[in-house]
mmCIF file of C-alpha atoms (C1' of nucleotides) in Angstrom:
data_model
loop_
_atom_site.group_PDB
_atom_site.id
_atom_site.type_symbol
_atom_site.label_atom_id
_atom_site.label_comp_id
_atom_site.label_asym_id
_atom_site.label_seq_id
_atom_site.Cartn_x
_atom_site.Cartn_y
_atom_site.Cartn_z
ATOM 1 C CA MET F 1 8.427 -0.235 13.603
ATOM 2 C CA ASN F 2 7.433 0.547 10.400
ATOM 3 C CA GLN F 3 4.922 3.635 10.523
ATOM 4 C CA PRO F 4 3.739 4.541 7.349
ATOM 5 C CA ASP F 5 2.924 8.474 6.742
ATOM 6 C CA ASP F 6 0.642 8.417 3.878
ATOM 7 C CA MET F 7 -1.727 6.106 5.802
ATOM 8 C CA MET F 8 -4.852 7.519 7.433
ATOM 9 C CA LEU F 9 -5.743 7.309 10.816
ATOM 10 C CA PHE F 10 -8.821 5.673 12.213
ATOM 11 C CA GLU F 11 -10.461 4.120 14.596
ATOM 12 C CA VAL F 12 -12.067 0.620 14.977
ATOM 13 C CA ASP F 13 -15.504 2.344 15.224
ATOM 14 C CA ASP F 14 -14.638 4.909 12.183
ATOM 15 C CA PHE F 15 -13.119 2.539 10.142
ATOM 16 C CA LEU F 16 -16.589 0.360 10.388
ATOM 17 C CA ALA F 17 -18.555 4.010 9.859
ATOM 18 C CA PHE F 18 -16.180 4.877 7.081
ATOM 19 C CA ALA F 19 -16.568 1.424 5.243
ATOM 20 C CA ASP F 20 -20.472 2.122 5.543
ATOM 21 C CA GLN F 21 -20.208 5.574 3.422
ATOM 22 C CA VAL F 22 -17.917 4.219 1.400
ATOM 23 C CA ALA F 23 -20.014 1.794 -0.092
ATOM 24 C CA GLU F 24 -22.561 4.896 -0.300
ATOM 25 C CA GLU F 25 -20.095 6.527 -2.724
ATOM 26 C CA PRO F 26 -20.737 6.301 -6.056
ATOM 27 C CA GLU F 27 -18.554 3.626 -6.879
ATOM 28 C CA PRO F 28 -17.187 3.364 -10.825
ATOM 29 C CA PRO F 29 -17.435 0.487 -12.585
ATOM 30 C CA ALA F 30 -14.152 -2.405 -11.297
ATOM 31 C CA GLN F 31 -12.653 -2.235 -14.430
ATOM 32 C CA GLU F 32 -9.383 -2.725 -12.977
ATOM 33 C CA LEU F 33 -10.524 -6.304 -11.060
ATOM 34 C CA ASP F 34 -8.266 -7.612 -14.088
ATOM 35 C CA CYS F 35 -4.942 -6.485 -12.575
ATOM 36 C CA GLY F 36 -6.126 -8.501 -8.926
ATOM 37 C CA GLY F 37 -8.354 -6.296 -7.260
ATOM 38 C CA ILE F 38 -5.484 -4.796 -5.356
ATOM 39 C CA GLU F 39 -5.949 -1.079 -7.575
ATOM 40 C CA ASN F 40 -9.013 -1.160 -6.044
ATOM 41 C CA LYS F 41 -7.520 -0.148 -2.583
ATOM 42 C CA LYS F 42 -10.540 2.474 -1.215
ATOM 43 C CA GLN F 43 -8.823 3.118 1.804
ATOM 44 C CA VAL F 44 -6.537 2.087 4.647
ATOM 45 C CA PHE F 45 -7.325 2.128 7.784
ATOM 46 C CA ARG F 46 -4.704 2.088 11.108
ATOM 47 C CA SER F 47 -6.030 1.253 14.681
ATOM 48 C CA SER F 48 -3.179 1.419 17.059
ATOM 49 C CA SER F 49 -5.131 2.428 20.334
ATOM 50 C CA SER F 50 -4.394 5.958 21.645
ATOM 51 C CA SER F 51 -1.697 5.380 23.114
ATOM 52 C CA MET F 52 1.353 2.890 21.568
ATOM 53 C CA LYS F 53 1.340 0.862 24.412
ATOM 54 C CA ASN F 54 0.212 -2.291 22.171
ATOM 55 C CA THR F 55 2.834 -2.897 19.912
ATOM 56 C CA LEU F 56 0.368 -4.532 18.200
ATOM 57 C CA ALA F 57 -0.427 -3.163 14.906
ATOM 58 C CA LYS F 58 -3.748 -2.901 12.974
ATOM 59 C CA VAL F 59 -4.695 -1.958 9.597
ATOM 60 C CA GLY F 60 -7.590 -2.655 7.825
ATOM 61 C CA PHE F 61 -7.567 -2.371 4.545
ATOM 62 C CA ILE F 62 -11.345 -1.914 2.330
ATOM 63 C CA THR F 63 -11.347 -3.098 -1.111
ATOM 64 C CA LYS F 64 -13.843 -3.209 -4.163
ATOM 65 C CA SER F 65 -13.440 -6.621 -5.580
ATOM 66 C CA GLU F 66 -14.477 -9.739 -5.896
ATOM 67 C CA ILE F 67 -11.249 -11.259 -4.931
ATOM 68 C CA GLU F 68 -10.926 -11.912 -0.751
ATOM 69 C CA LEU F 69 -7.481 -13.130 -1.275
ATOM 70 C CA LEU F 70 -5.249 -9.605 -1.570
ATOM 71 C CA ASP F 71 -1.433 -10.574 -2.432
ATOM 72 C CA ASP F 72 0.365 -8.439 -0.529
ATOM 73 C CA GLY F 73 3.393 -10.259 -1.391
ATOM 74 C CA TYR F 74 3.367 -12.279 1.956
ATOM 75 C CA ARG F 75 2.847 -16.042 2.224
ATOM 76 C CA TRP F 76 -0.758 -16.560 4.087
ATOM 77 C CA ARG F 77 -2.039 -19.602 5.072
ATOM 78 C CA LYS F 78 -6.165 -19.977 5.949
ATOM 79 C CA TYR F 79 -5.979 -21.579 9.445
ATOM 80 C CA GLY F 80 -9.930 -20.955 9.842
ATOM 81 C CA LYS F 81 -12.928 -19.871 8.710
ATOM 82 C CA LYS F 82 -16.243 -18.718 9.987
ATOM 83 C CA LYS F 83 -19.490 -21.251 9.020
ATOM 84 C CA VAL F 84 -22.142 -18.265 10.160
ATOM 85 C CA LYS F 85 -20.354 -15.241 9.270
ATOM 86 C CA ASN F 86 -18.027 -14.660 5.962
ATOM 87 C CA ARG F 87 -14.954 -14.063 7.741
ATOM 88 C CA ASN F 88 -11.564 -15.717 7.253
ATOM 89 C CA TYR F 89 -7.898 -15.836 9.046
ATOM 90 C CA TYR F 90 -5.034 -16.157 7.365
ATOM 91 C CA ARG F 91 -2.105 -16.491 9.151
ATOM 92 C CA CYS F 92 2.106 -15.894 7.656
ATOM 93 C CA SER F 93 3.601 -18.959 6.434
ATOM 94 C CA SER F 94 6.816 -17.340 7.353
ATOM 95 C CA ILE F 95 9.034 -18.290 10.268
ATOM 96 C CA GLY F 96 8.897 -16.317 13.695
ATOM 97 C CA CYS F 97 6.471 -14.034 12.085
ATOM 98 C CA ASN F 98 3.078 -14.358 13.576
ATOM 99 C CA VAL F 99 1.176 -11.958 11.625
ATOM 100 C CA LYS F 100 -2.583 -12.568 11.318
ATOM 101 C CA LYS F 101 -4.230 -11.251 8.408
ATOM 102 C CA ARG F 102 -8.602 -11.232 8.758
ATOM 103 C CA VAL F 103 -10.781 -11.063 5.156
ATOM 104 C CA GLU F 104 -13.998 -10.660 5.839
ATOM 105 C CA ARG F 105 -16.682 -9.496 3.244
ATOM 106 C CA HIS F 106 -19.379 -6.447 3.428
ATOM 107 C CA GLN F 107 -22.421 -7.049 5.061
ATOM 108 C CA ASP F 108 -24.671 -5.038 2.878
ATOM 109 C CA ASP F 109 -22.155 -5.072 0.021
ATOM 110 C CA SER F 110 -20.705 -8.371 -0.893
ATOM 111 C CA SER F 111 -18.607 -6.379 -3.248
ATOM 112 C CA PHE F 112 -16.567 -5.041 -0.932
ATOM 113 C CA VAL F 113 -14.243 -7.274 1.220
ATOM 114 C CA ILE F 114 -12.436 -5.671 4.235
ATOM 115 C CA THR F 115 -9.258 -7.446 4.682
ATOM 116 C CA THR F 116 -7.245 -6.705 8.819
ATOM 117 C CA TYR F 117 -3.627 -6.984 9.148
ATOM 118 C CA GLU F 118 -2.794 -7.957 12.649
ATOM 119 C CA GLY F 119 0.957 -7.247 13.909
ATOM 120 C CA VAL F 120 4.251 -6.887 11.367
ATOM 121 C CA HIS F 121 6.198 -8.843 9.560
ATOM 122 C CA ASN F 122 9.504 -9.216 11.382
ATOM 123 C CA HIS F 123 11.112 -10.263 8.163
ATOM 124 C CA HIS F 124 10.929 -8.910 4.917
ATOM 125 C CA ALA F 125 8.494 -9.582 2.107
ATOM 126 C CA PRO F 126 9.650 -12.935 0.141
ATOM 127 C CA GLN F 127 10.902 -13.079 -3.519
ATOM 128 C CA PRO F 128 8.511 -12.297 -6.368
ATOM 129 C CA ALA F 129 9.437 -15.590 -7.158
ATOM 130 C CA ALA F 130 8.047 -17.256 -4.072
ATOM 131 C CA VAL F 131 4.971 -15.137 -4.977
ATOM 132 C CA GLN F 132 3.813 -16.495 -8.074
ATOM 133 C CA HIS F 133 3.666 -19.713 -6.389
ATOM 134 C CA GLN F 134 0.853 -18.234 -4.723
ATOM 135 C CA ALA F 135 -0.257 -16.972 -7.713
ATOM 136 C CA ARG F 136 -1.827 -19.957 -8.688
ATOM 137 C CA HIS F 137 -4.699 -19.405 -6.044
ATOM 138 C CA LEU F 138 -5.667 -16.521 -8.392
ATOM 139 C CA PRO F 139 -8.523 -16.976 -10.727
ATOM 140 C CA ASN F 140 -7.518 -16.823 -14.339
ATOM 141 C CA SER F 141 -9.563 -15.165 -16.982
ATOM 142 C CA ASP F 142 -8.675 -18.734 -18.613
ATOM 143 C CA GLY F 143 -8.962 -22.047 -17.327
ATOM 144 C "C1'" DC Q 1 7.128 -35.678 0.634
ATOM 145 C "C1'" DG Q 2 5.749 -31.400 1.756
ATOM 146 C "C1'" DC Q 3 2.763 -27.300 1.820
ATOM 147 C "C1'" DT Q 4 -1.495 -25.792 1.461
ATOM 148 C "C1'" DT Q 5 -6.617 -25.876 1.975
ATOM 149 C "C1'" DT Q 6 -10.501 -27.691 4.227
ATOM 150 C "C1'" DT Q 7 -13.457 -27.995 8.237
ATOM 151 C "C1'" DG Q 8 -15.495 -28.901 13.006
ATOM 152 C "C1'" DA Q 9 -15.025 -28.581 18.307
ATOM 153 C "C1'" DC Q 10 -13.199 -26.329 21.641
ATOM 154 C "C1'" DC Q 11 -11.788 -22.200 24.668
ATOM 155 C "C1'" DC Q 12 -12.068 -18.010 27.285
ATOM 156 C "C1'" DG Q 13 -13.909 -13.242 27.820
ATOM 157 C "C1'" DC Q 14 -17.747 -10.860 28.322
ATOM 158 C "C1'" DG Q 15 -22.765 -10.268 29.338
ATOM 159 C "C1'" DC Q 16 -26.716 -10.512 32.235
ATOM 160 C "C1'" DG W 1 -22.041 -18.371 37.633
ATOM 161 C "C1'" DC W 2 -23.525 -19.794 33.070
ATOM 162 C "C1'" DG W 3 -24.610 -19.217 28.242
ATOM 163 C "C1'" DC W 4 -23.041 -17.407 23.897
ATOM 164 C "C1'" DG W 5 -20.035 -15.658 20.827
ATOM 165 C "C1'" DG W 6 -15.111 -15.608 18.437
ATOM 166 C "C1'" DG W 7 -11.272 -16.571 17.647
ATOM 167 C "C1'" DT W 8 -7.747 -21.015 17.634
ATOM 168 C "C1'" DC W 9 -5.887 -25.471 16.354
ATOM 169 C "C1'" DA W 10 -5.772 -30.056 15.006
ATOM 170 C "C1'" DA W 11 -6.565 -33.918 11.401
ATOM 171 C "C1'" DA W 12 -6.783 -35.832 6.457
ATOM 172 C "C1'" DA W 13 -6.771 -35.120 1.178
ATOM 173 C "C1'" DG W 14 -4.855 -32.693 -3.245
ATOM 174 C "C1'" DC W 15 -0.753 -31.570 -5.983
ATOM 175 C "C1'" DG W 16 3.694 -30.060 -7.909
#
DNA sequence: CGCTTTTGACCCGCGC
DNA sequence: GCGCGGGTCAAAAGCG
């Protein structure tokens, strides 16, 4: 059970509300997009219900980047895509690890990306070497 | 050859 | 009880 202290606690409703106000904030020019967009992490949201009755941890990340595939060091396999909604579904390819990741583009500001993690990785993150493998999907400045 | 991505339809739950 | 919406699996193809 991982309980990050530096993480801010938010409710799902507040999460959306917050994401909305964040968009209104004077955002600086995306100058760190080169690093993958992860550095542009705006805020972290944690929704685990009022009581920890559910072991399913839900964490929401709002990122200001044009890249939705945020590489957090884990392997993710796309298993669904919504047509009527800019929403994608990913799953941890690891065996025994059923962690889900939901990626959704902002409604008003497509520049924003909302990544929601569901579940907890029961295994440690793969080695950096393996990470490079998925790096192939990352956009390169030079094709 | 295997992994992954891509894309459509189906199932269950909620609202009326 | 039915209809719609959200979430998920399943089949096929491309690259290293």
